[in-house]
Every structure is written in C-alpha cells, then in structure tokens.
CSV table of C-alpha atoms in Angstrom, one decimal:
chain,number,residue,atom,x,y,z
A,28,UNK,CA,-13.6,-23.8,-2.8
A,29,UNK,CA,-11.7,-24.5,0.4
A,30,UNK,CA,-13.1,-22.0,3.3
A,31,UNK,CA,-10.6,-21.1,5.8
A,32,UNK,CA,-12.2,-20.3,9.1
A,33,UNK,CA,-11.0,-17.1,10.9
A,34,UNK,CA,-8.1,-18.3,13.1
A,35,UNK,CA,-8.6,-17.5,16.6
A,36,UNK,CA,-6.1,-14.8,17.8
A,37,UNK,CA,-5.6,-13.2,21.5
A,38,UNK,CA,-6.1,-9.4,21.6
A,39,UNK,CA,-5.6,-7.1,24.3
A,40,UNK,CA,-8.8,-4.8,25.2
A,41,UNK,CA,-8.9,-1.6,26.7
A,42,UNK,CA,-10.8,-1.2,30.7
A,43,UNK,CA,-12.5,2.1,30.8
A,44,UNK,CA,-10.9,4.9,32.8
A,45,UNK,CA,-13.1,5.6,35.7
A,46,UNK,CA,-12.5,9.0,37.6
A,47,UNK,CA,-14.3,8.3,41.4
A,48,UNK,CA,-13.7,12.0,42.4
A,49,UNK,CA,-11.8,14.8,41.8
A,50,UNK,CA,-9.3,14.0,44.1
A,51,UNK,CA,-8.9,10.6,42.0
A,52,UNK,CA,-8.3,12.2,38.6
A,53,UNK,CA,-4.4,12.1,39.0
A,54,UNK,CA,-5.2,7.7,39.0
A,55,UNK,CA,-5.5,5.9,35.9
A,56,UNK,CA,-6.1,1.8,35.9
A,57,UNK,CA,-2.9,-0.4,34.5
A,58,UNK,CA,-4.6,-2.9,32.4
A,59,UNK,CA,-1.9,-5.6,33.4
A,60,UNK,CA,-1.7,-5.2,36.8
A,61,UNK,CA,-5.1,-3.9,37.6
A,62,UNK,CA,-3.8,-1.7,39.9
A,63,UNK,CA,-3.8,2.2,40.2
A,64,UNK,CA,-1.1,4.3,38.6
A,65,UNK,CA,0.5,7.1,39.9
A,66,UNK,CA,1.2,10.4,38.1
A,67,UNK,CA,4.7,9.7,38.0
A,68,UNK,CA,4.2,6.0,36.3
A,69,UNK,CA,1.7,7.8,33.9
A,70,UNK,CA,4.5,10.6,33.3
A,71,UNK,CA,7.2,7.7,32.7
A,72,UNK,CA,5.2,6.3,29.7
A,73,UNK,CA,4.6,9.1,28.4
A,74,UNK,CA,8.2,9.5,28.8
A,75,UNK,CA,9.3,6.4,26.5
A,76,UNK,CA,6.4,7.1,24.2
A,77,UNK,CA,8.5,10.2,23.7
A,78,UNK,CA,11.6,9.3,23.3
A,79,UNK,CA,10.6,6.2,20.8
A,80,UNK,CA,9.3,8.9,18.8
A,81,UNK,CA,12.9,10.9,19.0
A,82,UNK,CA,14.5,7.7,17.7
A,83,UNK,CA,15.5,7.9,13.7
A,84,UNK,CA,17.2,5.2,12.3
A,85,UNK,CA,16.9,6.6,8.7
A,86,UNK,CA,20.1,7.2,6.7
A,87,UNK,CA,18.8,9.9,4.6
A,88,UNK,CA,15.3,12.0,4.2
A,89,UNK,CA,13.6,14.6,1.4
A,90,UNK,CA,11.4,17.8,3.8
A,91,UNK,CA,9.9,19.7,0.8
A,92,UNK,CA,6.1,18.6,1.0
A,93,UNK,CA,5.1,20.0,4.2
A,94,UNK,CA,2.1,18.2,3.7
A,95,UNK,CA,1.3,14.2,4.2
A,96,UNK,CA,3.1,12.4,1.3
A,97,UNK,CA,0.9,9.9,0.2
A,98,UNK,CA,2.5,7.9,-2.8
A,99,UNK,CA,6.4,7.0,-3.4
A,100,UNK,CA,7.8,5.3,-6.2
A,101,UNK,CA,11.5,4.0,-7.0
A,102,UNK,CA,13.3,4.2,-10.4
A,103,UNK,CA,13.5,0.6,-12.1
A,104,UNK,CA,16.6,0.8,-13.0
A,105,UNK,CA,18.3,4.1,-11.2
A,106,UNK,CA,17.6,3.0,-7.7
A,107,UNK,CA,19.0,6.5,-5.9
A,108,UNK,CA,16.1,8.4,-7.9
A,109,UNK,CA,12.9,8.5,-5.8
A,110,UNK,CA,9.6,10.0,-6.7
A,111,UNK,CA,7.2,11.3,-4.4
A,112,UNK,CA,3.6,12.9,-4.2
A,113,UNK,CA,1.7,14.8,-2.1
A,114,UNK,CA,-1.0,16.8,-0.1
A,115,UNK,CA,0.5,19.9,-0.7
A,116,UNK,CA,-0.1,18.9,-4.9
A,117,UNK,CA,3.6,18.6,-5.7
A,118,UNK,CA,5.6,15.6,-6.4
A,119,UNK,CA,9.5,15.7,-6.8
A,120,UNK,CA,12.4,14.1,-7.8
A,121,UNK,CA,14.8,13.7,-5.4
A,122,UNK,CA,17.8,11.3,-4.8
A,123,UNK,CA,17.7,8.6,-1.5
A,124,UNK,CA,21.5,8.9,-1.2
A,125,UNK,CA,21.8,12.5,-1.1
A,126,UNK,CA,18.2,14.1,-0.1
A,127,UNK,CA,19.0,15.8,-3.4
A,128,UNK,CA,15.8,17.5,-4.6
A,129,UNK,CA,16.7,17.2,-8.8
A,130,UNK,CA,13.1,18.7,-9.7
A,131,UNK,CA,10.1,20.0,-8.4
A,132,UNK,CA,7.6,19.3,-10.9
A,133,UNK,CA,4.7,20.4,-12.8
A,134,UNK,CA,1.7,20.8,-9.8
A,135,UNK,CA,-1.8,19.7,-9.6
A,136,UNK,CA,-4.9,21.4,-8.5
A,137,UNK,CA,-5.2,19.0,-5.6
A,138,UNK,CA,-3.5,16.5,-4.2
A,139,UNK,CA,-0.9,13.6,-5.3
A,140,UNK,CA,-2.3,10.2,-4.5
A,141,UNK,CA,-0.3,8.3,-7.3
A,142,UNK,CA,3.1,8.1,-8.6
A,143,UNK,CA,4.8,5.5,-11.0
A,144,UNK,CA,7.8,5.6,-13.2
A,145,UNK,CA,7.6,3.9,-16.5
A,146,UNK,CA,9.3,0.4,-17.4
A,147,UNK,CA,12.4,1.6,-18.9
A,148,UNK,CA,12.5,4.6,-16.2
A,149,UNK,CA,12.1,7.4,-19.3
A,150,UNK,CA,8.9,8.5,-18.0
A,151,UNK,CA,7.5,9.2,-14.4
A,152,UNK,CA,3.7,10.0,-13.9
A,153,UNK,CA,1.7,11.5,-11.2
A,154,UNK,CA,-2.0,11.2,-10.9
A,155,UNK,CA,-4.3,13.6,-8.4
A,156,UNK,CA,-7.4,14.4,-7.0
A,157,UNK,CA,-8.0,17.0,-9.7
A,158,UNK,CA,-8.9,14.6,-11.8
A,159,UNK,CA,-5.1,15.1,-14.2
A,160,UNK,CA,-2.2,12.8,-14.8
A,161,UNK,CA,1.1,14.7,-15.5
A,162,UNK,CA,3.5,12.8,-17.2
A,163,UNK,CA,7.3,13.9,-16.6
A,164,UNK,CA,10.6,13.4,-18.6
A,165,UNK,CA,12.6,11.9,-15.8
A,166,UNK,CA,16.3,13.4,-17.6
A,167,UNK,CA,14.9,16.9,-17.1
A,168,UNK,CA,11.6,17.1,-15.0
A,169,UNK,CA,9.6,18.5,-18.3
A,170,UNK,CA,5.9,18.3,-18.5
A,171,UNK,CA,5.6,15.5,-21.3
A,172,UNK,CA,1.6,15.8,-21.5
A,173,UNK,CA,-1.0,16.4,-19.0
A,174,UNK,CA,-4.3,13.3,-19.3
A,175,UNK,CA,-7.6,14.3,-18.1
A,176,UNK,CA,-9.2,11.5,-16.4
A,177,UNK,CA,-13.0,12.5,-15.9
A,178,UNK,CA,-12.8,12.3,-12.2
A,179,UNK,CA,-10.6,12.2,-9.7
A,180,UNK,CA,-7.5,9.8,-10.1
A,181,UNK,CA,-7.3,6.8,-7.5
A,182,UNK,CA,-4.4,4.7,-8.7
A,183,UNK,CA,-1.7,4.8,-11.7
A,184,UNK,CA,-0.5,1.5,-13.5
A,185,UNK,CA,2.2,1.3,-16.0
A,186,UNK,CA,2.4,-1.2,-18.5
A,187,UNK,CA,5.5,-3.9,-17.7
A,188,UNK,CA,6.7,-3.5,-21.3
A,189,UNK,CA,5.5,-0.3,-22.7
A,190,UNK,CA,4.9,3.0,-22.3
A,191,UNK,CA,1.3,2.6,-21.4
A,192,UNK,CA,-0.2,3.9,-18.3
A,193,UNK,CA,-3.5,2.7,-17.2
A,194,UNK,CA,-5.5,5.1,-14.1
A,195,UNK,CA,-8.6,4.4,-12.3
A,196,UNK,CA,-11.3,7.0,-11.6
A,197,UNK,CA,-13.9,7.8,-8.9
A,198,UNK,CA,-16.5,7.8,-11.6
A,199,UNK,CA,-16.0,4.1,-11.7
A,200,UNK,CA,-13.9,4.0,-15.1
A,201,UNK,CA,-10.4,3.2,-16.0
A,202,UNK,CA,-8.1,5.4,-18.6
A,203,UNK,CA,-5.3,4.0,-20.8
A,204,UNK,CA,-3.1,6.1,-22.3
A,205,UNK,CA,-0.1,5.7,-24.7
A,206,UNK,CA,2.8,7.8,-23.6
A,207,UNK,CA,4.3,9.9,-24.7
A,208,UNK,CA,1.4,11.4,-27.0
A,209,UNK,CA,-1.2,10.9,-24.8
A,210,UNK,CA,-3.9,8.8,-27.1
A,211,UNK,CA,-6.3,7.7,-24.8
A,212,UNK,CA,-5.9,4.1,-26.0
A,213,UNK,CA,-9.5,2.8,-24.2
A,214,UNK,CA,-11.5,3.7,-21.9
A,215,UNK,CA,-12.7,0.7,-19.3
A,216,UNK,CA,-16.4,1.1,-18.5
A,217,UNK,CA,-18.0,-2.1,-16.5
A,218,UNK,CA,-18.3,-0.8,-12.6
A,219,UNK,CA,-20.5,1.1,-10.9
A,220,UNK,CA,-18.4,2.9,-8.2
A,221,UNK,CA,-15.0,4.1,-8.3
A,222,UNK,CA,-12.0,1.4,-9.3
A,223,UNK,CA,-10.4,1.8,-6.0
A,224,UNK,CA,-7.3,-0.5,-7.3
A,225,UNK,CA,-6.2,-2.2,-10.2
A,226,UNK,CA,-3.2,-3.2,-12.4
A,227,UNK,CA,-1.3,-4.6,-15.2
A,228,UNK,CA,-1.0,-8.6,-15.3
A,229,UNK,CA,3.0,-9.4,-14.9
A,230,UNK,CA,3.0,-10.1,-18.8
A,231,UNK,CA,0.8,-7.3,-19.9
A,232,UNK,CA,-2.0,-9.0,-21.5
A,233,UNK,CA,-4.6,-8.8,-18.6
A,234,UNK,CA,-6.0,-5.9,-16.5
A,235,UNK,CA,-8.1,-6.9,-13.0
A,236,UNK,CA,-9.5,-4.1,-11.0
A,237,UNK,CA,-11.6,-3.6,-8.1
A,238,UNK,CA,-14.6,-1.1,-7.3
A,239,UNK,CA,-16.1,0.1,-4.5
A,240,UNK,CA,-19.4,-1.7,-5.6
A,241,UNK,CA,-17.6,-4.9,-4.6
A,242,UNK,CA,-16.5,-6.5,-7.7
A,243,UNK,CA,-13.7,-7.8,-9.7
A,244,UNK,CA,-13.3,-6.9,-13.6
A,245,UNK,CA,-10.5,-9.4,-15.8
A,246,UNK,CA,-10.2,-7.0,-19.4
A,247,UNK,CA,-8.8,-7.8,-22.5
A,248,UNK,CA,-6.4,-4.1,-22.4
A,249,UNK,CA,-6.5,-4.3,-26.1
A,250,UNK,CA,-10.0,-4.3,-27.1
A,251,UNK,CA,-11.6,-3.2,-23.4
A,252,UNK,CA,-14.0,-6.6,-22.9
A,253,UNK,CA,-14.9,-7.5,-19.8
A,254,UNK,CA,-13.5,-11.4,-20.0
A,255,UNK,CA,-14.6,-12.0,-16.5
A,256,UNK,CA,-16.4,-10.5,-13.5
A,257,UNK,CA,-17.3,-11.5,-10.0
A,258,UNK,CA,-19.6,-9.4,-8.0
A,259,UNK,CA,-21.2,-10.2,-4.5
A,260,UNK,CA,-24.1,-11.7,-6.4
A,261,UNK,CA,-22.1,-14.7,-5.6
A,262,UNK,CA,-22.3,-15.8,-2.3
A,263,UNK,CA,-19.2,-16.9,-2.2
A,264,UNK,CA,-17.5,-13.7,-3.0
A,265,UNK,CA,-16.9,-10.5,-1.3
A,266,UNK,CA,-20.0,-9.1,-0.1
A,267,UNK,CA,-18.4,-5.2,0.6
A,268,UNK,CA,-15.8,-2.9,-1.2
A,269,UNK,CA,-13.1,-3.9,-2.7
A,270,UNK,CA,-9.6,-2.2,-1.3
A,271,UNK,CA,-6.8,-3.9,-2.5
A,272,UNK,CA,-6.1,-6.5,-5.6
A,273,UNK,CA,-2.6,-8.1,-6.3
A,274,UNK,CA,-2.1,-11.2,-9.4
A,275,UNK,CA,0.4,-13.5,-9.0
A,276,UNK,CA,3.7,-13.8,-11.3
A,277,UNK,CA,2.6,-16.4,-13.6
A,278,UNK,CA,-0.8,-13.9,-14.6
A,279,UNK,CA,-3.3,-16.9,-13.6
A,280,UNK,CA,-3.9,-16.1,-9.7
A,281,UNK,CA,-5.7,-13.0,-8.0
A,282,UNK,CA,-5.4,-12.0,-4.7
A,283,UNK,CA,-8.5,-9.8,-3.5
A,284,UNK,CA,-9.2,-7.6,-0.2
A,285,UNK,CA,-12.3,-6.2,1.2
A,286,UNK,CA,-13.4,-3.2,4.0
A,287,UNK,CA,-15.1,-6.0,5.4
A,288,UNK,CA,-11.6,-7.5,6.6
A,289,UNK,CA,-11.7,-10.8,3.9
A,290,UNK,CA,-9.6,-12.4,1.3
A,291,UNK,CA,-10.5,-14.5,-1.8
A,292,UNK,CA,-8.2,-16.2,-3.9
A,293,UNK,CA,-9.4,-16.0,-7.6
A,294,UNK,CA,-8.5,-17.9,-10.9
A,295,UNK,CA,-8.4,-15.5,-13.7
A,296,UNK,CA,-8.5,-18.1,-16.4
A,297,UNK,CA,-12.0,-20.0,-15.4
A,298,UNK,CA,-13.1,-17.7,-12.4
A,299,UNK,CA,-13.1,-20.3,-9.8
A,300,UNK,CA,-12.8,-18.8,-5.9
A,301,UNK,CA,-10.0,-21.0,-4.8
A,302,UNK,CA,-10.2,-20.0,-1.6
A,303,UNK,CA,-11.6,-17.8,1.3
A,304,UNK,CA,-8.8,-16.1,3.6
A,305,UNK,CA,-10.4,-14.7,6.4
A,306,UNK,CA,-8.7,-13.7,9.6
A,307,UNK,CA,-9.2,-10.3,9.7
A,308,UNK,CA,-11.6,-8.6,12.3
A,309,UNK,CA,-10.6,-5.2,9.9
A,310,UNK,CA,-10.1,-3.2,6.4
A,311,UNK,CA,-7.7,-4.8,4.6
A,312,UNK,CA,-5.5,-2.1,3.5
A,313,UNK,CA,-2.7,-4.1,1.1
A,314,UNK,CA,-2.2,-8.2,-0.5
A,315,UNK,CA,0.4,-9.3,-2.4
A,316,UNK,CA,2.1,-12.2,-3.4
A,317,UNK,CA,6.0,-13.5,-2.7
A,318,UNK,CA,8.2,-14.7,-5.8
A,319,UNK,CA,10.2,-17.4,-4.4
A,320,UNK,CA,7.4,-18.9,-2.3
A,321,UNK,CA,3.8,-20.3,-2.5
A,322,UNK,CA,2.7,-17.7,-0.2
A,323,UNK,CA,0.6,-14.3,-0.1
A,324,UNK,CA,0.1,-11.9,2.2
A,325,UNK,CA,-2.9,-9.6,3.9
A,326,UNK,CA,-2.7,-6.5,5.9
A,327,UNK,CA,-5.1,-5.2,7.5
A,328,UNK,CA,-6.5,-1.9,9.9
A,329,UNK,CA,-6.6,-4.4,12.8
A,330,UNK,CA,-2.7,-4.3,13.0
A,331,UNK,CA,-2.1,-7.8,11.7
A,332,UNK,CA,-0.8,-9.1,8.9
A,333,UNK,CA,-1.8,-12.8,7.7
A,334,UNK,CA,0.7,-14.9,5.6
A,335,UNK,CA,-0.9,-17.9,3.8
A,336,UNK,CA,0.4,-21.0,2.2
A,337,UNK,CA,-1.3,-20.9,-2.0
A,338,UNK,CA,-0.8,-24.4,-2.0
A,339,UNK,CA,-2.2,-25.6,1.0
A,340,UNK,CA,-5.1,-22.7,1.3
A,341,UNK,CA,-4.3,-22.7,4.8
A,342,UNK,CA,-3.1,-19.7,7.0
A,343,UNK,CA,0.7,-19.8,7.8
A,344,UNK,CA,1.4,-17.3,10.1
A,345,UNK,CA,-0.2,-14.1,11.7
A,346,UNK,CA,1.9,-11.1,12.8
A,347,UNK,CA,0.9,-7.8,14.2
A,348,UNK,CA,1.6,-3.9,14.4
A,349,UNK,CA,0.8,-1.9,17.5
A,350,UNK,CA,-1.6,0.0,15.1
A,351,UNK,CA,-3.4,-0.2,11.5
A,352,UNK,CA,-0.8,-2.0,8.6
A,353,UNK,CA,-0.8,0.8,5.6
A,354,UNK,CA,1.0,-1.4,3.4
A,355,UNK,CA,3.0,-3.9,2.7
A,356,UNK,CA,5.7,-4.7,-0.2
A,357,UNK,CA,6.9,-8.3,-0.9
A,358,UNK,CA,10.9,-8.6,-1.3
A,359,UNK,CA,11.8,-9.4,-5.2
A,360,UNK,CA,13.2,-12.7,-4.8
A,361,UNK,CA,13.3,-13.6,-1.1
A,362,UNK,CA,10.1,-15.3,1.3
A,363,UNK,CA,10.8,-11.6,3.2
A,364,UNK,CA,8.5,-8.3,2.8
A,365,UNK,CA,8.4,-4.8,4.8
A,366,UNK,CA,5.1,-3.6,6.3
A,367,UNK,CA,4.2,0.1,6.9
A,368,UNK,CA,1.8,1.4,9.4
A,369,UNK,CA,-0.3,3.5,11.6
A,370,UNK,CA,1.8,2.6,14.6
A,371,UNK,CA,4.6,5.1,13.1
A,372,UNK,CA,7.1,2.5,11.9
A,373,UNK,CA,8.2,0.2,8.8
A,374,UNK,CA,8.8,-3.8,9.5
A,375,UNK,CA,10.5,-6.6,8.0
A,376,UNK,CA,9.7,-9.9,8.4
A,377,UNK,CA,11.0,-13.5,7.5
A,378,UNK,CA,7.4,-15.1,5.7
A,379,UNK,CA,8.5,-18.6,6.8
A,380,UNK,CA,8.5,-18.3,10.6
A,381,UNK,CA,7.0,-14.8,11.6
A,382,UNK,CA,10.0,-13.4,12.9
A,383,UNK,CA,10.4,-9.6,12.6
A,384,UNK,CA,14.0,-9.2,11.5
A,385,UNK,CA,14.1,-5.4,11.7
A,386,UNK,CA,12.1,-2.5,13.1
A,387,UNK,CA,12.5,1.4,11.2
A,388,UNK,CA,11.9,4.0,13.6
A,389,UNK,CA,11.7,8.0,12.7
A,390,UNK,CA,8.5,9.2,11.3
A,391,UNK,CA,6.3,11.1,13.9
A,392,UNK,CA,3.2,10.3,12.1
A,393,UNK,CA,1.5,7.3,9.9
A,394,UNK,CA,3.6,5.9,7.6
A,395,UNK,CA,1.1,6.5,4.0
A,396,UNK,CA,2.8,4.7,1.5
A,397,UNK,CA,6.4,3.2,0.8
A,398,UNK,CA,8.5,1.9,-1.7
A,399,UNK,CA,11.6,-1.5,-1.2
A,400,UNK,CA,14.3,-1.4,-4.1
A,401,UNK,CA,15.2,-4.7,-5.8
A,402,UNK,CA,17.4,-5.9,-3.4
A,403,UNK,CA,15.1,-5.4,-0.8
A,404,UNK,CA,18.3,-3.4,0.8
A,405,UNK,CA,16.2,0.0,0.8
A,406,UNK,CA,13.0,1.1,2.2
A,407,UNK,CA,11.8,4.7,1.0
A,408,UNK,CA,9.1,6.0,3.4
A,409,UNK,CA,6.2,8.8,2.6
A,410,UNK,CA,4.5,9.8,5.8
A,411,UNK,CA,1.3,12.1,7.5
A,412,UNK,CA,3.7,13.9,8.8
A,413,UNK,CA,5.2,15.4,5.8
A,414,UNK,CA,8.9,13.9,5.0
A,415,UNK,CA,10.1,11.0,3.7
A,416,UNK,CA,12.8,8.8,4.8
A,417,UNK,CA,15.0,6.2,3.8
A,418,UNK,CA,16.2,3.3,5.3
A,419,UNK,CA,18.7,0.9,5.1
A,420,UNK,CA,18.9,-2.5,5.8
C-alpha cells in the first residue's frame, strides 16, 4: 500500500472581531492589512457580496419546488429532459431548453433525495424520505409502481443495461427491484448502519456500497453474497463513515470517501488498499474517476478539491472553493469535471493543470446537487434555494 502523506496547503484564518467600546463598534479588523475598517469599506463589501449574488449567467431555469432541490438527473439519451426532486416531496419533468414543466409527478410523503432515469430513458425513478420509490413512465409522467423500501431511501442506482434499480436504506439494507413489475429481485443485508452510497459496476455484474458503520461491501447482484468487505477492523482502512464511493470504468478499481476527510483506493478483485489519499482537513462530500485519464478526484467540506494521478498514487493537483465542494461530476471523455458548492457557484476545471476554465454564477443559496450532459456542454443545477438552473458552456 503506498501512503500519501497529507500535502501541506496555505489557508487563510479568521482574527476575532474585538469591540473596545461602544464607540468602536462601527470598526471591524481587515485580516490583510491589519488595520481598522470603516463603515463605509464594511458597507462596500457587502456591496460586491451583493451584487455577485445579482449576477446569473444561466441560460434557462425550472421555479416550481419552492423548496431546496436536492437531486437532478439528465435523460441518457434526450438531453433537454431534466428530472428533479425535492424538499417540497415533488419531482418534475421539465425541459432545460425551455423551462417547460412536461409533468408534475406522482408525490411522496416526504422529501426527494434521489432521482435517476433508466438506461434506455423509458423509466425515471424517484426515491424519498418516506421510505417509497415511485417509478414514472417518462412519455406520459404515469405512476409505473410505487417500491417500499423498509426505511427511508438514501440513494437510487439503475442498472447500466436493464431495467433494474437498486436503493439503499437507513436501516442499513439495499433493495433491487426489476422494473417495471416491481419484483424485489434481492434484498442486500451485510451492514450495520445505513448504505449512505453505492452503485452499479460499469458492466453490471458488481455492486460496492458504503455504510455509515464505515465499511465497504463488493456483492454478487445476482445471488446477494457479500464477495468482499473491508471494515475499519483494518488499520489500514477508513476508520469513520463512509460518504461517498465511485468504481472505475474497467469495474476493477474503487474509489472510497470518509467524514473523516480520507481516501482509499481499493481493488475489487483481491481487496488490496492501493493506496491512502489523504489531503483533506474535511468530509468528503463526492469521488469520482475521469475516462480519458489515470486520474480521480475528491471533494471535500474544506472547499478543496484533490486531483490524483492512479498510476503514480501521488497527488496531482489541489484546487479550492470559497466554501464546502457539494459535488463534483467528471466530463464523459475529456481530463475536465464541474464542481458544485456551498460557496453558491458551479466550476469547471482542466484536471491536468488546475486551471478553472469557467465560473457559473446565479443561485442565491448552496448548490445541493447537479447533473453535466455528455458533452460536458451543459450543467443542470438543483439548489437550497429552491430553483434550478442551467448553464451553458
């Protein structure tokens, strides 16, 4: 196992604001200069601060939810068609060039916190807090069947081939379901707290997912063995919960994240820890893998994002947000990916050198979730504050 020692990175930290009197309380300390500022400086940043947040470069937007929209999902092979879900227990259909809402659809009992449309686009799926998964012609918005997962949903999975969708619970099970008559196909029973992520190998023959009670599961999705599992019995593993998992395209290589801010690199088919990737002081919130390159990505609630080299186990690059990194989506065939975050904004950045090649500005609260097309040419945003926007690059 090669362990990568945290790289050492330069962060700014805040002085405390010190009020001498009351005839001082109008004089706040500039961290860079160290000297007092006036009303009238304070009053000009919160100026920009303002205007930044007046600034919209979307092309396009859907304002039903009213409610933060926490999962978006784009059509695999009708790009215009969106999907989104929410805290106000709906999820729609709506179209990114037109803002078109085609359906409101059938609602849960509590909130959205997973969409997905199915591999050939027939079916879309939404997955709440209630505890439901409603599955939705996408021609007409019909209720197809509603699936009762025991507890409430965390994440939804479709197969990459079939209409098969796979769901973890917070009871610390995972569901599969054939669509559309909703046979539960097996039920996954190995951890001990919820499956807080999980998914589908690229070819459909493996499942990995993650628990709260910090370990990994590799299942056979056919018969529902456990063919693998790694747990913070070993030292060399994550000792904390599990938040995000991503496998690499050729179904042999996991990419794991922790709350406790680290990274392990995993091989599926003899369970070695390649490697430890840990330069996060933070949560990690999302991981994934680029196509064209060896390289994966981490991002975490410490605003950075880590790029590293698979080959060399080494850390590439580090780049940052002015706030907590949401998410983070790999272009389909490019060394480029889009990262979402607390900070209010969506980024694109060029993997090989670091450079940020475009910056999305319009949402007024943190960005929740968001979804690139194909071509890596659009960016659908959900957000806290209630809308969703799309963005062109």
């Amino acid at each position: 196992m090669a362990n990568l020692a945290p790289a050492t990175q330069e962060g700014s930290t805040e002085e405390d604001l010190e009020y001498l009197n009351e005839e001082d309380v109008g004089e706040v300390i500039d961290d860079e200069a160290g000297e007092p500022m006036s009303e009238d400086e304070d009053e000009n940043e919160e100026g920009e601060e303002n205007q930044l947040l007046l600034v919209d470069d979307s092309i396009q937007g859907f304002f039903d939810h009213r409610q933060p929209v926490y999962a978006v999902a784009i059509h695999p092979t009708q790009e215009a068609i969106v999907m989104t879900g929410g805290g106000d227990d709906k999820s729609y259909l709506w179209r990114a060039d037109t803002g078109e809402k085609l359906f409101e659809l059938a609602q849960h009992e509590d909130s959205i916190i997973a969409v997905g449309f199915s591999a050939d686009g027939q079916f879309a799926a939404s997955g709440g807090m209630d505890g439901k998964v409603n599955v939705f012609t996408v021609a007409t918005g019909e209720l197809v069947v509603t699936l009762d997962g025991p507890t409430e949903i965390t994440w939804l999975n479709w197969h990459p081939r079939g209409n098969v969708l796979l769901a973890g619970t917070e009871d610390g099970t995972m569901w599969m379901w054939q669509v559309p008559s909703g046979n539960c196909m097996n039920v996954f029973s190995g951890h001990v707290d919820s499956v807080s992520c999980g998914q589908f190998a690229p070819d459909g023959k493996t499942i990995v997912s993650g628990s709260s009670d910090g370990s990994i599961i590799v299942w056979d999705p056919k018969t529902a063995n456990a063919n693998l599992r790694i747990t913070g019995e070993d030292a060399r593993f994550h000792n904390a919960p599990i938040t995000a998992v991503a496998i690499h395209h050729d179904n042999q290589l996991v990419l794991t994240g922790a709350q406790d801010g680290t990274a392990r690199l995993v091989h599926i088919g003899n369970g070695r820890i390649l490697a430890s990737f840990d330069n996060h002081s933070d949560s990690i919130e999302a991981v994934g893998f680029c196509r064209s390159m060896p390289l994966a990505a981490t991002a975490s609630v410490d605003g950075t994002i880590s790029i590293w080299d698979v080959t060399g186990l080494r850390l590439r690059q580090s780049v940052r947000h002015e706030d907590a990194v949401t998410q983070l989506r790999w272009h389909s065939s490019e060394p480029i990916f889009a990262s979402a975050s607390a900070d209010r904004t969506v980024k694109v950045w060029d993997a090989r050198t670091g450079e940020c090649l475009k910056t999305f500005r319009g949402h007024q609260e943190t960005i929740l979730d968001f979804a690139m097309t194909r071509d890596g040419r659009t960016i659908i945003t959900g957000s806290d504050d209630g809308t969703s926007l799309v963005f062109s690059i």
